[in-house]
PDB file of C-alpha atoms in Angstrom:
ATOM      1  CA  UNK A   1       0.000   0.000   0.000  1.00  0.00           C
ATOM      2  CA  UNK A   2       2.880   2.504   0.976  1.00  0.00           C
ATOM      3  CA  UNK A   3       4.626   1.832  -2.623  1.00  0.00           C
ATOM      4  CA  UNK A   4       2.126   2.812  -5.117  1.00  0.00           C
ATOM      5  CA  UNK A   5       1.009   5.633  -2.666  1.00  0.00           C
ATOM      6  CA  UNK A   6       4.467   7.063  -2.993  1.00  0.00           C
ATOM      7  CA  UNK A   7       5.152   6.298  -6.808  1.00  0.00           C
ATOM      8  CA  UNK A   8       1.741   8.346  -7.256  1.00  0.00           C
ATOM      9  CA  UNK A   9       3.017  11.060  -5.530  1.00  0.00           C
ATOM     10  CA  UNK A  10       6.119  11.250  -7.731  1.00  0.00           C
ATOM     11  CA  UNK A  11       3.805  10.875 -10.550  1.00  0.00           C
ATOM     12  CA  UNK A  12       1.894  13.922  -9.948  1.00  0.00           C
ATOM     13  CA  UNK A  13       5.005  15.956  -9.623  1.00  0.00           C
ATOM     14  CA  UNK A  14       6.988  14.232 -12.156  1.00  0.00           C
ATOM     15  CA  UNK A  15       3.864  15.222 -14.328  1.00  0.00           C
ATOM     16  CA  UNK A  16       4.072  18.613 -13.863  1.00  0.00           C
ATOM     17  CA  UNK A  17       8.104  19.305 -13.123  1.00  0.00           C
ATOM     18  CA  UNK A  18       9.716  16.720 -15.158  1.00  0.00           C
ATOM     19  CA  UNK A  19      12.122  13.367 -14.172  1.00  0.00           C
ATOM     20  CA  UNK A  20      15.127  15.718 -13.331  1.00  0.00           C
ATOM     21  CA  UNK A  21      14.068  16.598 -10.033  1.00  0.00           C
ATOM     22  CA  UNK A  22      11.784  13.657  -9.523  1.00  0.00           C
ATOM     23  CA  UNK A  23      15.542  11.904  -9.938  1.00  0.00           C
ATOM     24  CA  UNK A  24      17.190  13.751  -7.047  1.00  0.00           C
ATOM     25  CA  UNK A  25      13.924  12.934  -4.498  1.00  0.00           C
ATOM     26  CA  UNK A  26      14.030   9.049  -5.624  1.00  0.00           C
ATOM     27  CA  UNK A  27      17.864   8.867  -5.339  1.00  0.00           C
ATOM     28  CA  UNK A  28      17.793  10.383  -1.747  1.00  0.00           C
ATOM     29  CA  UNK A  29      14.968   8.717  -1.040  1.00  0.00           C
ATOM     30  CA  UNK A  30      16.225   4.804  -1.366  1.00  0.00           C
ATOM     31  CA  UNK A  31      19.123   6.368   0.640  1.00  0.00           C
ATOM     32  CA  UNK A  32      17.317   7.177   3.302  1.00  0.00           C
ATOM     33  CA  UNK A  33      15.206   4.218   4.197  1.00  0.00           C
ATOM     34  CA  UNK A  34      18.677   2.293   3.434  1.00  0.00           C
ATOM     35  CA  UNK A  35      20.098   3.796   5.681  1.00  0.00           C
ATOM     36  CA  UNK A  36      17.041   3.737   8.003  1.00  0.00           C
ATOM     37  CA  UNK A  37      16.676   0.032   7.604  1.00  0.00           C
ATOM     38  CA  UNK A  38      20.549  -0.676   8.712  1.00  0.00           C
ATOM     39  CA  UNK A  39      20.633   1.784  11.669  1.00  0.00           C
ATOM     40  CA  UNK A  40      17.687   0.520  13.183  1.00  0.00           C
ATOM     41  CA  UNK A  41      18.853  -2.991  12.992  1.00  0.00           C
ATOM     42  CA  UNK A  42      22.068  -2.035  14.162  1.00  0.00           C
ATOM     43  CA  UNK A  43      20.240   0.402  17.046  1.00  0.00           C
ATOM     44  CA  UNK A  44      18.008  -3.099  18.174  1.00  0.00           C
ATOM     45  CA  UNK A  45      21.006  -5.104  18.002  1.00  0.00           C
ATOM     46  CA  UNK A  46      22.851  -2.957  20.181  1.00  0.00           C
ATOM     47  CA  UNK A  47      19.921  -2.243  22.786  1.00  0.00           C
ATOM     48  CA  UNK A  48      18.725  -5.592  22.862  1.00  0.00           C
ATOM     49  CA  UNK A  49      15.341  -4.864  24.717  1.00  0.00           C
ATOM     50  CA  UNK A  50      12.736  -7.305  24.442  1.00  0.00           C
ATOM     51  CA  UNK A  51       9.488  -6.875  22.566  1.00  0.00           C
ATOM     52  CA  UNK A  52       6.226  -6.537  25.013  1.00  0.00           C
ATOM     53  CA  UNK A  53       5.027 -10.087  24.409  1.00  0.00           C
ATOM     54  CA  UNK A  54       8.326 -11.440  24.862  1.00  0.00           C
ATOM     55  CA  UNK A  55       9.024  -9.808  27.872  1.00  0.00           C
ATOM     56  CA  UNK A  56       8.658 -12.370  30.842  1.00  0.00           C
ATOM     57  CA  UNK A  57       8.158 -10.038  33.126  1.00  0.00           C
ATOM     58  CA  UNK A  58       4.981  -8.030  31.689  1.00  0.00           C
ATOM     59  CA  UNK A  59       4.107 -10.692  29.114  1.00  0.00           C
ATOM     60  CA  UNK A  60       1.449 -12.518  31.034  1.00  0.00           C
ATOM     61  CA  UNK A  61      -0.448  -8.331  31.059  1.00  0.00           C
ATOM     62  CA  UNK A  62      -0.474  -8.137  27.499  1.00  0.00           C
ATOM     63  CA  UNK A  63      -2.310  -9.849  24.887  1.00  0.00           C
ATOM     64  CA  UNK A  64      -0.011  -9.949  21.483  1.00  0.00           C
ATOM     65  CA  UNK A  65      -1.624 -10.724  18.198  1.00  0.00           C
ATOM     66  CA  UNK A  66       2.065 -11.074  16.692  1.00  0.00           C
ATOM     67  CA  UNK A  67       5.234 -12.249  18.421  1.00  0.00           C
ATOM     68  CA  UNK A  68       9.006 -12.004  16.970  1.00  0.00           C
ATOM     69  CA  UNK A  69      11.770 -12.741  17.799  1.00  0.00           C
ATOM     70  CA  UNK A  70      13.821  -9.528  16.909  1.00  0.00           C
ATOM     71  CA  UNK A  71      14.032  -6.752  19.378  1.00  0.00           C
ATOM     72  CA  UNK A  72      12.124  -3.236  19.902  1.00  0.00           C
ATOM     73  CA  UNK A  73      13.825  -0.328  21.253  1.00  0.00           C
ATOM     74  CA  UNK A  74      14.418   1.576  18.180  1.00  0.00           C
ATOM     75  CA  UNK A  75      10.783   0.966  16.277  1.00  0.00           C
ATOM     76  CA  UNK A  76      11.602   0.591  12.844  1.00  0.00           C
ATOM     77  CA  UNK A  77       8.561   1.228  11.303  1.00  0.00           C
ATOM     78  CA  UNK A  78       7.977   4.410  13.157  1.00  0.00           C
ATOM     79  CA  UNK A  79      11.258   5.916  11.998  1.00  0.00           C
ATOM     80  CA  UNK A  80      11.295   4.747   8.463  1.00  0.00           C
ATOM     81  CA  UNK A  81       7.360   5.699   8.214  1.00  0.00           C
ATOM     82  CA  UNK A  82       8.303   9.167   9.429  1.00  0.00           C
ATOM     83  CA  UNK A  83      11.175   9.753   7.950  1.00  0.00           C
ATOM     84  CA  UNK A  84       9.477   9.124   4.241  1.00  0.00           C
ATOM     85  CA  UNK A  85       6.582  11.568   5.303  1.00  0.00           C
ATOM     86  CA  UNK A  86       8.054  14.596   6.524  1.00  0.00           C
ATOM     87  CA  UNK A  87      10.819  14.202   3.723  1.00  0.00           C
ATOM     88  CA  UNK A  88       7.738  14.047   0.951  1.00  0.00           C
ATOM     89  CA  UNK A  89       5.786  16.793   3.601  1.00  0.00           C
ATOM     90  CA  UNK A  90       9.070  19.305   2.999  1.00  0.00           C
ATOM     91  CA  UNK A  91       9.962  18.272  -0.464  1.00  0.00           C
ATOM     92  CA  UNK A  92       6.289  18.135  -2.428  1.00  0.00           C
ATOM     93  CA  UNK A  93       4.112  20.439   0.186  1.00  0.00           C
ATOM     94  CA  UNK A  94       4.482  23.480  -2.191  1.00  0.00           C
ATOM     95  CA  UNK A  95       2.857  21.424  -4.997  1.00  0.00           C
ATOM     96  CA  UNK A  96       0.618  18.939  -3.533  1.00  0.00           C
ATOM     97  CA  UNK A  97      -2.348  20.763  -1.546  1.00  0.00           C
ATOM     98  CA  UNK A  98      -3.147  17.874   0.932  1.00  0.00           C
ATOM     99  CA  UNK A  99       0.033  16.726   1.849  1.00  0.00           C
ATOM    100  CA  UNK A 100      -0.102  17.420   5.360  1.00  0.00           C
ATOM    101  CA  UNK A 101      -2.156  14.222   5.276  1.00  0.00           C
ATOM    102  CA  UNK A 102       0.875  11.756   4.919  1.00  0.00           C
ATOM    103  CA  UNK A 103       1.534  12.243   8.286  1.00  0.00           C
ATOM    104  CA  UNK A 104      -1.242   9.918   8.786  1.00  0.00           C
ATOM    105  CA  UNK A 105       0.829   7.223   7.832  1.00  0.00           C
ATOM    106  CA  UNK A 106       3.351   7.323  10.593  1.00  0.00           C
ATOM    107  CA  UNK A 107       0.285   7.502  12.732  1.00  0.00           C
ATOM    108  CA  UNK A 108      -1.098   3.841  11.447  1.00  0.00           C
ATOM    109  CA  UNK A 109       1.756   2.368  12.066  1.00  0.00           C
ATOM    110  CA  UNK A 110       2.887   3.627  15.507  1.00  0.00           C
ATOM    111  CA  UNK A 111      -0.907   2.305  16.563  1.00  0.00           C
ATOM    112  CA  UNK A 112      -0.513  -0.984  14.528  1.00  0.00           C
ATOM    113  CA  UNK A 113       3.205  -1.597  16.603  1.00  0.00           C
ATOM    114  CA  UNK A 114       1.617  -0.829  19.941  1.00  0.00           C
ATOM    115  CA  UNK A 115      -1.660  -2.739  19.054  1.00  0.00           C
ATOM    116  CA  UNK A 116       0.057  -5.993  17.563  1.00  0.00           C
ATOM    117  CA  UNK A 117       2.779  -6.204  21.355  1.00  0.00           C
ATOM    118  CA  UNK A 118       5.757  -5.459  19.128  1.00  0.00           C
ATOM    119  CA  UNK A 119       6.536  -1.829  20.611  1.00  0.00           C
ATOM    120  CA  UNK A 120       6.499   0.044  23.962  1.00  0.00           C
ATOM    121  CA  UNK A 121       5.351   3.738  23.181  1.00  0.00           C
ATOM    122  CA  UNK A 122       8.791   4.962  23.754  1.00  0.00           C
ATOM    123  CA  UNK A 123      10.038   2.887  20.961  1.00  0.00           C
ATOM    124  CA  UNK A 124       7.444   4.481  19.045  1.00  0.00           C
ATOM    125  CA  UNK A 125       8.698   8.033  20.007  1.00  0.00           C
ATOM    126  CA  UNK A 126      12.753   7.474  19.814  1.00  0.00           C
ATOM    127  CA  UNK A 127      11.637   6.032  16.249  1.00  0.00           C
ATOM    128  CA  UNK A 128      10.037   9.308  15.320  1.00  0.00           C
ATOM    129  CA  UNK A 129      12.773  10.906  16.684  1.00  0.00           C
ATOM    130  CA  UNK A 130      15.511   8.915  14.492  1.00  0.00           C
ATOM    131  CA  UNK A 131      13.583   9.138  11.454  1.00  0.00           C
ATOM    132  CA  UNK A 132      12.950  13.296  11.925  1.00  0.00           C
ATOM    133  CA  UNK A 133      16.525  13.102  12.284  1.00  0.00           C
ATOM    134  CA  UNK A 134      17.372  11.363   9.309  1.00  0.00           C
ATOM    135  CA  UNK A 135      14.814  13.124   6.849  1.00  0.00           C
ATOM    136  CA  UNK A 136      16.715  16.389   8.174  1.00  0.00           C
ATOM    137  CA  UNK A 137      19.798  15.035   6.921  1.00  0.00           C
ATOM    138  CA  UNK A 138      18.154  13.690   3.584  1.00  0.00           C
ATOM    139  CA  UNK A 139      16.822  17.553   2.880  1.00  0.00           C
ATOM    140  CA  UNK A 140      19.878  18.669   3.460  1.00  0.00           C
ATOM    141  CA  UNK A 141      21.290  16.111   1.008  1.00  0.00           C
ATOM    142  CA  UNK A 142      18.200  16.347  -1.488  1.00  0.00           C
ATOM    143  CA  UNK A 143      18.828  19.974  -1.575  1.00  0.00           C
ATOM    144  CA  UNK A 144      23.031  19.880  -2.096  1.00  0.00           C
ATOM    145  CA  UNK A 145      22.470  17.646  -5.312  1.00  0.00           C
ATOM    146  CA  UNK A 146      19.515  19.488  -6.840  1.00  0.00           C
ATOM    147  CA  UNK A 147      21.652  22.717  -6.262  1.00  0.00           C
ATOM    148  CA  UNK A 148      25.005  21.355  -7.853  1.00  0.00           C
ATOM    149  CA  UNK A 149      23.174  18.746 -10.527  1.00  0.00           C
ATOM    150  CA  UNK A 150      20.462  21.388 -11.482  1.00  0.00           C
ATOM    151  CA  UNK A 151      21.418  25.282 -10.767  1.00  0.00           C
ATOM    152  CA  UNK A 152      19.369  26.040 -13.483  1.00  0.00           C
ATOM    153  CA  UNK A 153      15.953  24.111 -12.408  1.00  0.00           C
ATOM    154  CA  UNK A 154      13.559  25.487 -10.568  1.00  0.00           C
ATOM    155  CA  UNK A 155      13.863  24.248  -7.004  1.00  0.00           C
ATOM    156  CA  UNK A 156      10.537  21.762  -6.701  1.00  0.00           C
ATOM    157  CA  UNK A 157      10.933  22.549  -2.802  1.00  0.00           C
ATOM    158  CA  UNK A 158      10.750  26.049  -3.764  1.00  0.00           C
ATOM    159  CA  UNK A 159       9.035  27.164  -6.660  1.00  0.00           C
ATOM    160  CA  UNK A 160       8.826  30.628  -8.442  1.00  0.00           C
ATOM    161  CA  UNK A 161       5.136  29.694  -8.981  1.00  0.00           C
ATOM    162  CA  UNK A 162       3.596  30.348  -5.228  1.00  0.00           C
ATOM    163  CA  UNK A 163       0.571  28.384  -7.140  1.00  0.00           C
ATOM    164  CA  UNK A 164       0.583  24.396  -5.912  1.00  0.00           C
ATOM    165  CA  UNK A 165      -0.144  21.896  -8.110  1.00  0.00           C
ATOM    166  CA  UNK A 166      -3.449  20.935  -7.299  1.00  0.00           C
ATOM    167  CA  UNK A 167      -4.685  24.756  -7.719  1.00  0.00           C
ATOM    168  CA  UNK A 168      -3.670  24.984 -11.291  1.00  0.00           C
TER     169      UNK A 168
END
């Protein structure tokens, strides 16, 4: 579900600003969540805390609908699912009227992590945290290579047209 929301997204812009730009975003993009996907696992491998339903000590409280045997303290999906939505939020906002609504996403899935036993809240939080974090660091990349790649473009962050997309 998250894929073709996200390649729609591109779509719209790439639709209306062209594949140069739409290049930069995809490139830092599948850098990001790489490097999302490795931190957290090395984060979790390092902290080594126990998932709620696998914790002996509060397991017998808690009803899980999912155990695994990996551990929780940073939540993966809350970082990666946040990271991807403010990134898009900053990157597409000026062009795509209702994107404040991504940040529903992140939401889902912090509640689905809770719901299923797999998180404590605070993993869900410190995962926001990381993924903030890291979509800082991917603007900040996103905007050095669309700068030295394409001086000439019109920023898609920034765009002379104060019009979005979805006014035109």
């Amino acid at each position: 579900m998250v894929i073709p929301v996200i390649v729609l997204i591109l779509y719209a812009v790439y639709k209306s600003r062209g594949w140069h730009l739409i290049l930069v975003v995809s490139f830092v993009f599948i850098l990001g969540v790489a490097i999302l996907f490795n931190m957290t696992d090395f984060l979790e491998t390092g902290f080594q805390r126990l998932r709620p339903g696998n914790n002996p000590e509060i397991a017998h409280f808690i009803r899980t609908v999912q155990k695994r045997s990996s551990y929780s303290f940073i939540s993966g999906h809350a970082s990666n699912s946040m990271a991807c939505a403010y990134f898009l939020f900053r990157v597409l906002r000026p062009y795509l009227k209702y994107m404040g609504f991504i940040f529903i996403w992140p939401l889902v899935f912090a509640y689905s992590r809770i719901y299923l036993g797999l998180h404590y809240p605070g993993d869900i939080l410190m995962g926001y945290v990381w993924g903030l974090i890291t979509a800082s660091l991917m603007l900040l990349l996103y905007r050095y290579l669309r700068d030295k790649w394409f001086p000439e473009k019109e920023a898609l962050d920034h765009p002379t047209n104060s019009e979005p997309i979805s006014d035109r």
